mmCIF file of C-alpha atoms and ligand atoms in Angstrom:
data_model
loop_
_atom_site.group_PDB
_atom_site.id
_atom_site.type_symbol
_atom_site.label_atom_id
_atom_site.label_comp_id
_atom_site.label_asym_id
_atom_site.label_seq_id
_atom_site.Cartn_x
_atom_site.Cartn_y
_atom_site.Cartn_z
ATOM 1 C CA MET A 1 18.818 -6.974 -30.436
ATOM 2 C CA PRO A 2 18.703 -8.931 -26.464
ATOM 3 C CA ASP A 3 16.041 -7.814 -24.977
ATOM 4 C CA ASP A 4 17.512 -7.370 -21.392
ATOM 5 C CA THR A 5 14.682 -6.105 -19.438
ATOM 6 C CA PRO A 6 14.056 -8.011 -16.395
ATOM 7 C CA ALA A 7 11.401 -10.536 -16.746
ATOM 8 C CA ARG A 8 7.721 -9.392 -15.097
ATOM 9 C CA PRO A 9 5.528 -11.708 -13.253
ATOM 10 C CA PRO A 10 2.248 -12.290 -14.126
ATOM 11 C CA LEU A 11 -0.407 -9.733 -12.600
ATOM 12 C CA ASP A 12 -2.310 -13.303 -11.538
ATOM 13 C CA PRO A 13 -4.541 -12.821 -8.847
ATOM 14 C CA ALA A 14 -4.685 -15.332 -5.811
ATOM 15 C CA PRO A 15 -6.986 -15.214 -2.842
ATOM 16 C CA TYR A 16 -3.915 -13.677 -0.885
ATOM 17 C CA VAL A 17 -0.225 -13.095 -1.579
ATOM 18 C CA TRP A 18 2.020 -14.865 1.406
ATOM 19 C CA THR A 19 5.570 -13.658 2.157
ATOM 20 C CA GLY A 20 7.385 -13.939 5.386
ATOM 21 C CA PRO A 21 6.643 -16.548 8.639
ATOM 22 C CA PRO A 22 4.100 -19.131 7.422
ATOM 23 C CA LEU A 23 0.104 -18.412 7.853
ATOM 24 C CA GLY A 24 0.103 -20.003 11.721
ATOM 25 C CA GLN A 25 3.183 -18.263 12.949
ATOM 26 C CA ALA A 26 2.967 -14.322 11.461
ATOM 27 C CA THR A 27 1.713 -12.308 13.752
ATOM 28 C CA SER A 28 1.373 -8.210 13.678
ATOM 29 C CA LEU A 29 3.946 -5.743 14.421
ATOM 30 C CA ASP A 30 5.295 -5.353 18.097
ATOM 31 C CA ALA A 31 3.520 -2.539 19.786
ATOM 32 C CA ARG A 32 6.657 -0.201 19.716
ATOM 33 C CA PHE A 33 6.363 0.213 15.802
ATOM 34 C CA TYR A 34 3.243 2.219 16.667
ATOM 35 C CA THR A 35 4.231 3.843 20.014
ATOM 36 C CA ASP A 36 8.114 4.204 20.116
ATOM 37 C CA PRO A 37 9.277 7.906 18.944
ATOM 38 C CA ALA A 38 12.807 6.430 18.394
ATOM 39 C CA VAL A 39 10.622 3.978 15.975
ATOM 40 C CA PHE A 40 9.370 6.638 14.056
ATOM 41 C CA ASP A 41 12.790 8.257 13.968
ATOM 42 C CA ALA A 42 14.384 5.616 12.377
ATOM 43 C CA GLU A 43 11.133 5.830 10.000
ATOM 44 C CA MET A 44 11.774 9.224 9.190
ATOM 45 C CA THR A 45 15.143 8.643 8.065
ATOM 46 C CA GLN A 46 15.301 4.796 6.487
ATOM 47 C CA ILE A 47 11.670 5.629 4.993
ATOM 48 C CA HIS A 48 9.872 8.530 4.429
ATOM 49 C CA ARG A 49 12.589 11.004 3.226
ATOM 50 C CA LYS A 50 14.369 7.972 1.082
ATOM 51 C CA GLY A 51 11.366 7.042 -0.943
ATOM 52 C CA TRP A 52 8.853 8.822 -3.594
ATOM 53 C CA LEU A 53 5.888 10.499 -1.619
ATOM 54 C CA PHE A 54 2.928 11.347 -3.768
ATOM 55 C CA ALA A 55 2.789 15.293 -3.661
ATOM 56 C CA GLY A 56 -0.509 16.025 -6.372
ATOM 57 C CA ARG A 57 -1.658 15.989 -9.726
ATOM 58 C CA GLU A 58 -0.068 18.043 -12.242
ATOM 59 C CA GLU A 59 -3.909 19.732 -12.887
ATOM 60 C CA MET A 60 -3.540 21.058 -9.362
ATOM 61 C CA VAL A 61 -1.236 23.647 -10.807
ATOM 62 C CA ALA A 62 -2.059 23.888 -14.658
ATOM 63 C CA THR A 63 -1.458 27.658 -14.952
ATOM 64 C CA PRO A 64 1.427 28.940 -16.153
ATOM 65 C CA GLY A 65 2.708 31.347 -13.464
ATOM 66 C CA SER A 66 1.056 29.592 -10.777
ATOM 67 C CA TYR A 67 1.916 27.577 -7.435
ATOM 68 C CA ARG A 68 1.156 25.437 -4.582
ATOM 69 C CA ALA A 69 2.490 25.227 -1.327
ATOM 70 C CA LEU A 70 2.080 22.005 0.555
ATOM 71 C CA ASP A 71 3.435 20.226 3.365
ATOM 72 C CA THR A 72 5.447 17.125 3.222
ATOM 73 C CA VAL A 73 7.749 14.655 5.797
ATOM 74 C CA GLY A 74 10.939 16.480 4.202
ATOM 75 C CA GLY A 75 9.318 20.064 5.104
ATOM 76 C CA PRO A 76 7.286 22.566 3.345
ATOM 77 C CA VAL A 77 7.549 22.480 -0.577
ATOM 78 C CA LEU A 78 6.343 24.738 -3.228
ATOM 79 C CA LEU A 79 4.970 23.571 -6.524
ATOM 80 C CA VAL A 80 5.860 26.186 -9.685
ATOM 81 C CA ARG A 81 4.617 26.608 -13.057
ATOM 82 C CA ASP A 82 6.760 28.504 -14.646
ATOM 83 C CA HIS A 83 5.872 30.972 -16.682
ATOM 84 C CA ASP A 84 6.754 28.573 -20.202
ATOM 85 C CA GLY A 85 4.831 26.172 -18.644
ATOM 86 C CA THR A 86 7.473 23.977 -16.506
ATOM 87 C CA LEU A 87 6.806 22.302 -13.807
ATOM 88 C CA ARG A 88 9.066 22.701 -11.134
ATOM 89 C CA ALA A 89 9.253 21.856 -7.428
ATOM 90 C CA PHE A 90 11.215 23.730 -4.481
ATOM 91 C CA ALA A 91 11.979 23.591 -0.723
ATOM 92 C CA ASN A 92 9.431 26.519 0.653
ATOM 93 C CA ILE A 93 12.081 28.455 2.234
ATOM 94 C CA CYS A 94 14.076 31.165 1.684
ATOM 95 C CA ARG A 95 17.590 31.256 1.608
ATOM 96 C CA HIS A 96 18.152 34.255 3.473
ATOM 97 C CA ARG A 97 16.718 32.679 7.055
ATOM 98 C CA ASN A 98 14.214 29.946 6.019
ATOM 99 C CA SER A 99 11.175 31.791 6.800
ATOM 100 C CA ILE A 100 8.356 29.644 4.363
ATOM 101 C CA MET A 101 8.035 31.437 1.281
ATOM 102 C CA ALA A 102 4.719 30.854 0.191
ATOM 103 C CA THR A 103 0.992 29.031 1.475
ATOM 104 C CA GLY A 104 -1.699 27.776 -0.120
ATOM 105 C CA CYS A 105 -1.880 28.410 -4.146
ATOM 106 C CA GLY A 106 -2.633 30.897 -6.488
ATOM 107 C CA PRO A 107 -0.691 33.293 -9.476
ATOM 108 C CA ALA A 108 2.814 34.337 -8.916
ATOM 109 C CA ASP A 109 4.770 35.970 -11.418
ATOM 110 C CA ARG A 110 7.664 35.761 -8.600
ATOM 111 C CA LEU A 111 8.372 34.366 -5.276
ATOM 112 C CA THR A 112 8.786 37.024 -2.634
ATOM 113 C CA CYS A 113 9.810 36.004 0.732
ATOM 114 C CA PRO A 114 7.038 37.746 2.864
ATOM 115 C CA TYR A 115 9.832 38.140 5.992
ATOM 116 C CA HIS A 116 12.577 40.237 4.135
ATOM 117 C CA GLY A 117 11.403 40.838 0.541
ATOM 118 C CA TRP A 118 14.107 38.319 -1.247
ATOM 119 C CA THR A 119 12.935 37.622 -4.187
ATOM 120 C CA TYR A 120 13.088 34.777 -6.669
ATOM 121 C CA ARG A 121 11.966 33.907 -10.297
ATOM 122 C CA LEU A 122 9.955 31.031 -10.754
ATOM 123 C CA ASP A 123 12.744 28.783 -12.126
ATOM 124 C CA GLY A 124 14.388 29.152 -8.099
ATOM 125 C CA ARG A 125 16.771 31.902 -9.427
ATOM 126 C CA LEU A 126 17.627 34.208 -6.697
ATOM 127 C CA THR A 127 16.824 37.821 -8.427
ATOM 128 C CA GLY A 128 15.968 40.528 -5.881
ATOM 129 C CA VAL A 129 17.701 41.248 -2.597
ATOM 130 C CA PRO A 130 16.802 44.364 -0.753
ATOM 131 C CA GLY A 131 19.337 45.567 1.333
ATOM 132 C CA MET A 132 22.411 42.960 0.136
ATOM 133 C CA GLN A 133 24.086 45.646 -1.652
ATOM 134 C CA GLY A 134 27.918 45.779 -0.540
ATOM 135 C CA ILE A 135 27.915 42.581 1.570
ATOM 136 C CA PRO A 136 31.608 41.181 1.033
ATOM 137 C CA GLY A 137 31.577 37.846 -0.962
ATOM 138 C CA PHE A 138 27.809 37.722 -1.350
ATOM 139 C CA ARG A 139 26.777 36.509 -4.583
ATOM 140 C CA ARG A 140 23.017 35.880 -5.559
ATOM 141 C CA GLU A 141 23.378 32.828 -8.053
ATOM 142 C CA PRO A 142 24.154 30.378 -5.237
ATOM 143 C CA HIS A 143 21.497 31.252 -3.286
ATOM 144 C CA GLY A 144 18.359 29.841 -5.445
ATOM 145 C CA LEU A 145 15.517 28.139 -4.000
ATOM 146 C CA PHE A 146 16.619 24.397 -3.232
ATOM 147 C CA PRO A 147 15.265 21.993 -6.020
ATOM 148 C CA VAL A 148 13.545 18.817 -4.495
ATOM 149 C CA ARG A 149 13.708 15.958 -6.975
ATOM 150 C CA MET A 150 10.395 15.454 -8.688
ATOM 151 C CA GLU A 151 9.305 12.928 -11.222
ATOM 152 C CA LEU A 152 5.863 12.259 -12.803
ATOM 153 C CA TRP A 153 3.707 9.381 -13.434
ATOM 154 C CA GLN A 154 0.020 9.712 -15.519
ATOM 155 C CA GLY A 155 -0.455 13.510 -14.326
ATOM 156 C CA ALA A 156 0.935 12.078 -10.737
ATOM 157 C CA ILE A 157 3.281 14.298 -9.085
ATOM 158 C CA PHE A 158 6.083 12.370 -6.858
ATOM 159 C CA LEU A 159 8.559 13.665 -5.020
ATOM 160 C CA THR A 160 11.985 12.200 -2.958
ATOM 161 C CA PHE A 161 14.361 14.050 -0.891
ATOM 162 C CA ASP A 162 16.865 11.511 -1.429
ATOM 163 C CA GLU A 163 18.967 12.170 -4.712
ATOM 164 C CA GLY A 164 20.270 8.480 -4.733
ATOM 165 C CA ALA A 165 16.903 7.163 -4.854
ATOM 166 C CA PRO A 166 15.981 5.134 -7.845
ATOM 167 C CA ASP A 167 14.094 6.908 -10.210
ATOM 168 C CA LEU A 168 9.929 6.297 -10.241
ATOM 169 C CA THR A 169 10.114 3.837 -13.256
ATOM 170 C CA THR A 170 12.278 1.573 -10.979
ATOM 171 C CA TRP A 171 10.146 2.352 -7.695
ATOM 172 C CA LEU A 172 6.724 1.307 -10.058
ATOM 173 C CA GLY A 173 8.187 -1.641 -11.447
ATOM 174 C CA ASN A 174 5.171 -3.607 -13.039
ATOM 175 C CA TYR A 175 2.658 -1.333 -11.379
ATOM 176 C CA PRO A 176 1.953 0.162 -15.080
ATOM 177 C CA ASP A 177 0.829 -3.281 -16.150
ATOM 178 C CA LEU A 178 -2.130 -2.708 -13.654
ATOM 179 C CA ALA A 179 -3.272 0.386 -13.436
ATOM 180 C CA GLY A 180 -2.408 1.387 -16.973
ATOM 181 C CA SER A 181 -5.890 0.998 -18.779
ATOM 182 C CA HIS A 182 -7.544 3.557 -16.252
ATOM 183 C CA ARG A 183 -5.391 5.933 -17.955
ATOM 184 C CA MET A 184 -5.317 8.562 -15.169
ATOM 185 C CA ALA A 185 -3.335 10.934 -17.202
ATOM 186 C CA ASP A 186 -6.507 11.673 -18.402
ATOM 187 C CA MET A 187 -8.068 12.402 -15.015
ATOM 188 C CA VAL A 188 -8.449 15.192 -13.220
ATOM 189 C CA CYS A 189 -8.852 16.270 -9.262
ATOM 190 C CA THR A 190 -12.079 17.517 -8.330
ATOM 191 C CA TRP A 191 -12.147 17.105 -4.614
ATOM 192 C CA GLU A 192 -10.318 16.702 -2.229
ATOM 193 C CA ILE A 193 -9.947 16.558 2.164
ATOM 194 C CA GLU A 194 -7.909 16.357 4.559
ATOM 195 C CA ILE A 195 -8.338 14.874 8.319
ATOM 196 C CA GLU A 196 -5.758 15.006 10.821
ATOM 197 C CA THR A 197 -5.585 11.775 13.124
ATOM 198 C CA ARG A 198 -4.933 10.500 16.401
ATOM 199 C CA CYS A 199 -2.307 7.334 14.813
ATOM 200 C CA ASN A 200 0.170 6.083 13.260
ATOM 201 C CA TRP A 201 0.788 6.013 9.567
ATOM 202 C CA LYS A 202 1.209 2.300 9.507
ATOM 203 C CA LEU A 203 -2.168 1.773 10.632
ATOM 204 C CA LEU A 204 -4.136 3.877 8.374
ATOM 205 C CA LEU A 205 -2.418 2.570 4.995
ATOM 206 C CA GLU A 206 -2.663 -1.753 6.684
ATOM 207 C CA ASN A 207 -6.309 -0.754 7.050
ATOM 208 C CA ALA A 208 -6.191 0.391 3.348
ATOM 209 C CA MET A 209 -5.301 -2.595 2.286
ATOM 210 C CA GLU A 210 -7.593 -5.374 3.794
ATOM 211 C CA THR A 211 -10.772 -5.636 3.386
ATOM 212 C CA TYR A 212 -11.525 -8.233 6.398
ATOM 213 C CA HIS A 213 -12.718 -5.081 8.458
ATOM 214 C CA THR A 214 -14.989 -4.101 5.956
ATOM 215 C CA GLY A 215 -18.122 -5.861 7.105
ATOM 216 C CA ILE A 216 -17.922 -4.549 10.390
ATOM 217 C CA VAL A 217 -16.730 -1.259 10.408
ATOM 218 C CA HIS A 218 -18.295 -0.375 7.467
ATOM 219 C CA GLU A 219 -21.723 -2.272 7.525
ATOM 220 C CA LYS A 220 -23.680 0.876 7.333
ATOM 221 C CA THR A 221 -21.706 2.027 3.978
ATOM 222 C CA VAL A 222 -19.475 0.097 1.838
ATOM 223 C CA GLY A 223 -20.564 -3.258 3.083
ATOM 224 C CA ALA A 224 -18.309 -6.639 3.428
ATOM 225 C CA GLN A 225 -16.025 -7.230 0.579
ATOM 226 C CA THR A 226 -13.810 -9.766 -0.853
ATOM 227 C CA SER A 227 -10.738 -9.662 -2.450
ATOM 228 C CA VAL A 228 -7.673 -11.306 -4.351
ATOM 229 C CA SER A 229 -4.025 -10.209 -3.876
ATOM 230 C CA PHE A 230 -1.544 -9.629 -6.626
ATOM 231 C CA PRO A 231 1.893 -10.619 -6.464
ATOM 232 C CA THR A 232 3.833 -7.501 -7.578
ATOM 233 C CA GLN A 233 7.437 -6.385 -8.844
ATOM 234 C CA GLY A 234 8.409 -3.026 -7.846
ATOM 235 C CA GLU A 235 8.165 -0.931 -4.480
ATOM 236 C CA TRP A 236 3.970 -1.524 -4.088
ATOM 237 C CA LEU A 237 1.246 -3.838 -3.262
ATOM 238 C CA ALA A 238 -2.333 -4.351 -4.673
ATOM 239 C CA ILE A 239 -5.621 -6.377 -3.610
ATOM 240 C CA GLN A 240 -8.793 -6.427 -6.034
ATOM 241 C CA VAL A 241 -12.075 -5.732 -4.147
ATOM 242 C CA ILE A 242 -14.154 -7.766 -6.557
ATOM 243 C CA SER A 243 -17.556 -5.859 -7.925
ATOM 244 C CA THR A 244 -18.745 -5.596 -11.392
ATOM 245 C CA ARG A 245 -20.106 -2.633 -10.751
ATOM 246 C CA SER A 246 -17.923 0.456 -9.407
ATOM 247 C CA ILE A 247 -17.835 0.666 -5.307
ATOM 248 C CA ALA A 248 -17.165 4.271 -5.165
ATOM 249 C CA THR A 249 -20.577 4.927 -4.523
ATOM 250 C CA LEU A 250 -22.932 3.729 -2.180
ATOM 251 C CA GLY A 251 -26.276 1.828 -2.197
ATOM 252 C CA ASP A 252 -27.839 -0.291 -4.987
ATOM 253 C CA ALA A 253 -28.404 2.487 -7.740
ATOM 254 C CA ALA A 254 -26.149 2.454 -10.865
ATOM 255 C CA PRO A 255 -23.257 4.241 -10.294
ATOM 256 C CA PRO A 256 -23.876 8.321 -11.864
ATOM 257 C CA PHE A 257 -20.997 7.597 -13.985
ATOM 258 C CA PRO A 258 -20.076 4.763 -17.001
ATOM 259 C CA PRO A 259 -17.008 2.964 -16.636
ATOM 260 C CA LEU A 260 -13.997 3.737 -18.332
ATOM 261 C CA PRO A 261 -13.950 2.358 -21.885
ATOM 262 C CA THR A 262 -10.129 2.213 -21.741
ATOM 263 C CA LEU A 263 -10.435 -0.799 -18.838
ATOM 264 C CA ASP A 264 -8.876 -4.188 -19.525
ATOM 265 C CA ALA A 265 -10.688 -7.176 -18.686
ATOM 266 C CA GLN A 266 -8.639 -7.677 -14.954
ATOM 267 C CA ALA A 267 -9.789 -4.008 -14.129
ATOM 268 C CA ARG A 268 -13.714 -4.369 -15.166
ATOM 269 C CA GLN A 269 -13.559 -7.411 -12.214
ATOM 270 C CA GLY A 270 -13.463 -4.736 -9.298
ATOM 271 C CA THR A 271 -11.507 -2.124 -7.720
ATOM 272 C CA TYR A 272 -7.961 -2.081 -7.270
ATOM 273 C CA PHE A 273 -6.432 -0.676 -3.938
ATOM 274 C CA THR A 274 -3.059 -0.108 -4.290
ATOM 275 C CA LEU A 275 -0.105 1.139 -1.966
ATOM 276 C CA ILE A 276 2.836 2.878 -3.749
ATOM 277 C CA HIS A 277 5.165 2.431 -0.584
ATOM 278 C CA PRO A 278 5.810 3.947 1.587
ATOM 279 C CA THR A 279 2.906 6.142 2.202
ATOM 280 C CA THR A 280 0.604 6.360 -1.333
ATOM 281 C CA GLN A 281 -2.430 4.353 -1.830
ATOM 282 C CA PHE A 282 -4.631 4.748 -5.006
ATOM 283 C CA ALA A 283 -8.093 2.975 -5.560
ATOM 284 C CA LEU A 284 -8.986 2.664 -9.248
ATOM 285 C CA ALA A 285 -12.492 1.716 -9.337
ATOM 286 C CA GLN A 286 -14.870 1.132 -13.077
ATOM 287 C CA ASP A 287 -15.170 4.658 -13.015
ATOM 288 C CA CYS A 288 -12.987 7.234 -11.079
ATOM 289 C CA ALA A 289 -10.150 6.890 -8.577
ATOM 290 C CA TRP A 290 -9.032 8.188 -5.577
ATOM 291 C CA TRP A 291 -6.341 8.517 -3.338
ATOM 292 C CA LEU A 292 -5.011 8.226 0.093
ATOM 293 C CA ALA A 293 -1.750 9.652 1.133
ATOM 294 C CA VAL A 294 -0.866 9.688 4.356
ATOM 295 C CA ARG A 295 1.921 12.232 6.326
ATOM 296 C CA PRO A 296 3.093 11.268 9.496
ATOM 297 C CA LEU A 297 3.512 14.043 11.795
ATOM 298 C CA ALA A 298 4.092 11.875 14.958
ATOM 299 C CA VAL A 299 4.130 8.533 15.801
ATOM 300 C CA ASP A 300 0.891 9.154 17.136
ATOM 301 C CA ARG A 301 -0.415 11.513 14.889
ATOM 302 C CA SER A 302 -0.725 11.549 10.951
ATOM 303 C CA VAL A 303 -2.760 13.665 8.048
ATOM 304 C CA LEU A 304 -4.607 11.630 5.620
ATOM 305 C CA TRP A 305 -5.096 13.401 2.443
ATOM 306 C CA VAL A 306 -7.834 12.067 0.333
ATOM 307 C CA GLY A 307 -8.526 12.975 -3.170
ATOM 308 C CA GLY A 308 -10.876 12.184 -5.902
ATOM 309 C CA MET A 309 -10.117 12.245 -9.317
ATOM 310 C CA PHE A 310 -12.726 11.929 -12.737
ATOM 311 C CA PRO A 311 -11.933 11.336 -16.502
ATOM 312 C CA ARG A 312 -11.518 14.382 -17.737
ATOM 313 C CA ALA A 313 -14.418 14.021 -20.237
ATOM 314 C CA ALA A 314 -16.829 13.407 -17.546
ATOM 315 C CA LEU A 315 -16.172 16.904 -16.383
ATOM 316 C CA ASP A 316 -17.791 18.615 -19.571
ATOM 317 C CA LEU A 317 -21.619 16.528 -18.207
ATOM 318 C CA PRO A 318 -24.008 19.813 -17.555
ATOM 319 C CA ASP A 319 -24.699 17.615 -14.480
ATOM 320 C CA PHE A 320 -21.106 16.702 -13.146
ATOM 321 C CA ALA A 321 -21.261 18.192 -9.966
ATOM 322 C CA THR A 322 -25.007 16.384 -8.945
ATOM 323 C CA ARG A 323 -23.488 13.098 -10.541
ATOM 324 C CA ALA A 324 -20.442 13.777 -8.793
ATOM 325 C CA ALA A 325 -21.760 14.049 -5.308
ATOM 326 C CA PRO A 326 -22.585 10.939 -4.173
ATOM 327 C CA TYR A 327 -19.174 10.067 -4.364
ATOM 328 C CA TYR A 328 -17.190 12.859 -2.108
ATOM 329 C CA ALA A 329 -19.748 11.691 -0.123
ATOM 330 C CA ARG A 330 -18.678 8.191 0.330
ATOM 331 C CA TRP A 331 -15.217 9.192 0.120
ATOM 332 C CA GLU A 332 -15.128 10.946 3.043
ATOM 333 C CA ALA A 333 -17.704 9.242 5.318
ATOM 334 C CA VAL A 334 -15.513 5.819 4.919
ATOM 335 C CA ALA A 335 -12.489 7.733 5.742
ATOM 336 C CA ARG A 336 -13.865 8.995 8.626
ATOM 337 C CA GLU A 337 -15.139 5.323 9.535
ATOM 338 C CA ASP A 338 -11.650 4.398 9.447
ATOM 339 C CA VAL A 339 -10.065 6.853 11.354
ATOM 340 C CA ASP A 340 -12.493 6.514 14.429
ATOM 341 C CA ILE A 341 -11.549 2.450 14.524
ATOM 342 C CA LEU A 342 -7.937 3.469 13.980
ATOM 343 C CA GLU A 343 -7.795 6.494 16.773
ATOM 344 C CA ARG A 344 -9.353 3.114 19.217
ATOM 345 C CA GLN A 345 -6.030 0.430 17.535
ATOM 346 C CA GLN A 346 -4.137 3.519 18.789
ATOM 347 C CA ILE A 347 -5.176 3.919 22.261
ATOM 348 C CA GLY A 348 -5.117 0.126 22.870
ATOM 349 C CA LEU A 349 -1.664 -0.439 21.279
ATOM 350 C CA SER A 350 -0.407 1.757 24.418
ATOM 351 C CA SER A 351 -1.481 -0.648 26.684
ATOM 352 C CA VAL A 352 1.342 -2.602 28.927
ATOM 353 C CA TYR A 353 -1.153 -5.851 27.536
ATOM 354 C CA ALA A 354 -0.152 -5.082 24.071
ATOM 355 C CA GLU A 355 1.297 -7.976 22.491
ATOM 356 C CA PRO A 356 2.033 -9.112 18.231
ATOM 357 C CA GLY A 357 -1.406 -10.817 17.436
ATOM 358 C CA PRO A 358 -2.185 -14.143 14.980
ATOM 359 C CA LEU A 359 -2.725 -12.797 11.468
ATOM 360 C CA SER A 360 -5.560 -13.968 9.263
ATOM 361 C CA TRP A 361 -4.773 -14.617 5.399
ATOM 362 C CA ARG A 362 -6.954 -12.124 4.792
ATOM 363 C CA ASP A 363 -3.919 -9.593 6.256
ATOM 364 C CA ASP A 364 -1.408 -10.776 3.725
ATOM 365 C CA MET A 365 -0.879 -6.718 2.785
ATOM 366 C CA VAL A 366 -0.435 -6.260 6.374
ATOM 367 C CA LEU A 367 1.688 -8.880 6.753
ATOM 368 C CA ALA A 368 3.948 -7.793 3.297
ATOM 369 C CA MET A 369 4.020 -4.083 4.540
ATOM 370 C CA ASN A 370 5.198 -5.074 7.629
ATOM 371 C CA THR A 371 7.667 -6.675 6.143
ATOM 372 C CA TRP A 372 8.711 -4.043 3.935
ATOM 373 C CA VAL A 373 9.136 -1.613 6.628
ATOM 374 C CA GLN A 374 11.086 -3.806 8.880
ATOM 375 C CA ALA A 375 13.270 -4.363 5.844
ATOM 376 C CA ARG A 376 13.794 -0.680 5.428
ATOM 377 C CA LEU A 377 14.471 -0.293 9.289
ATOM 378 C CA ALA A 378 17.222 -3.079 8.928
ATOM 379 C CA GLY A 379 18.189 -0.788 5.847
ATOM 380 C CA ARG A 380 17.582 -3.533 3.001
HETATM 381 FE FE1 FE2 B 1 -11.793 0.566 5.968
#
């Protein structure tokens, strides 16, 4: 049989991967991309509601008969684990008058709207409609919860609000070639925080994909880093911060968890920082993984969601909590250092003098992200 699988580029890292205008001519984006509500509205329509976004991990709704509510760029969403174990995603709104059905997380036998008591099965079917007897033409069947398109990769839940979006496998392209040996399917989320930020969503992700700033902004924490970049196929980007030990904890002491035994030769060389367009970063260290997921709220406001994962086997260690604590401290400290500097950058972008500045070769992923955003806004 002929193999019609498209040829994949090798994952050979390079000092930088350059696309678009040549070094010396490439600049940062015009400030209006970070300050103009019209650009933000266009990004919502052309990018955020058309791409795949990370919505959490399967183990967050592990128990049959449970749910978890989350806010997204497409509005409130419910992740629901049905009694038979099926995972589903629904718009978290009642079909009566669009009130939010549930908040937080927990067990659920049925889903009952707290406003007028309309009740749904965990498969979304409307069952209980108090007071609707005798309404001419009313039927329950067409008024189930709206399903949201959902796909899973290695335990990660992704959603899209666009029925025409390519499937997640196509979106991820050769991402599994880079990230596969970390076996994220065998990991469990043990920690998460949300940080409200006063900056544009792109600033958070541009920052997360370059090591130019780390020796300065993170002088007292992770310090200076060097990275290589990877050519990729699919809607994602990657760099690797070179360090033969995990950089997920601070200081000189050996990392509290051993390296993952499954890592391939490249993965053993450092920590991958990967951006799955438009707003999901997975960082993959030798002993753990974490994410930065950004939810744009307005042109100058975003929520940064940070979560950490360890291999399932590590959770069985009697001193797991003690070992994991330095990772949580590092993830939060570094995230807050970044947010502080990015809120300053957001203020600077409001200056009447703000203009695009020349990019360094260490800004290669900033340029790649900016190029991707501009192409999407242009409908490509
Ligand atoms: Fe940083």
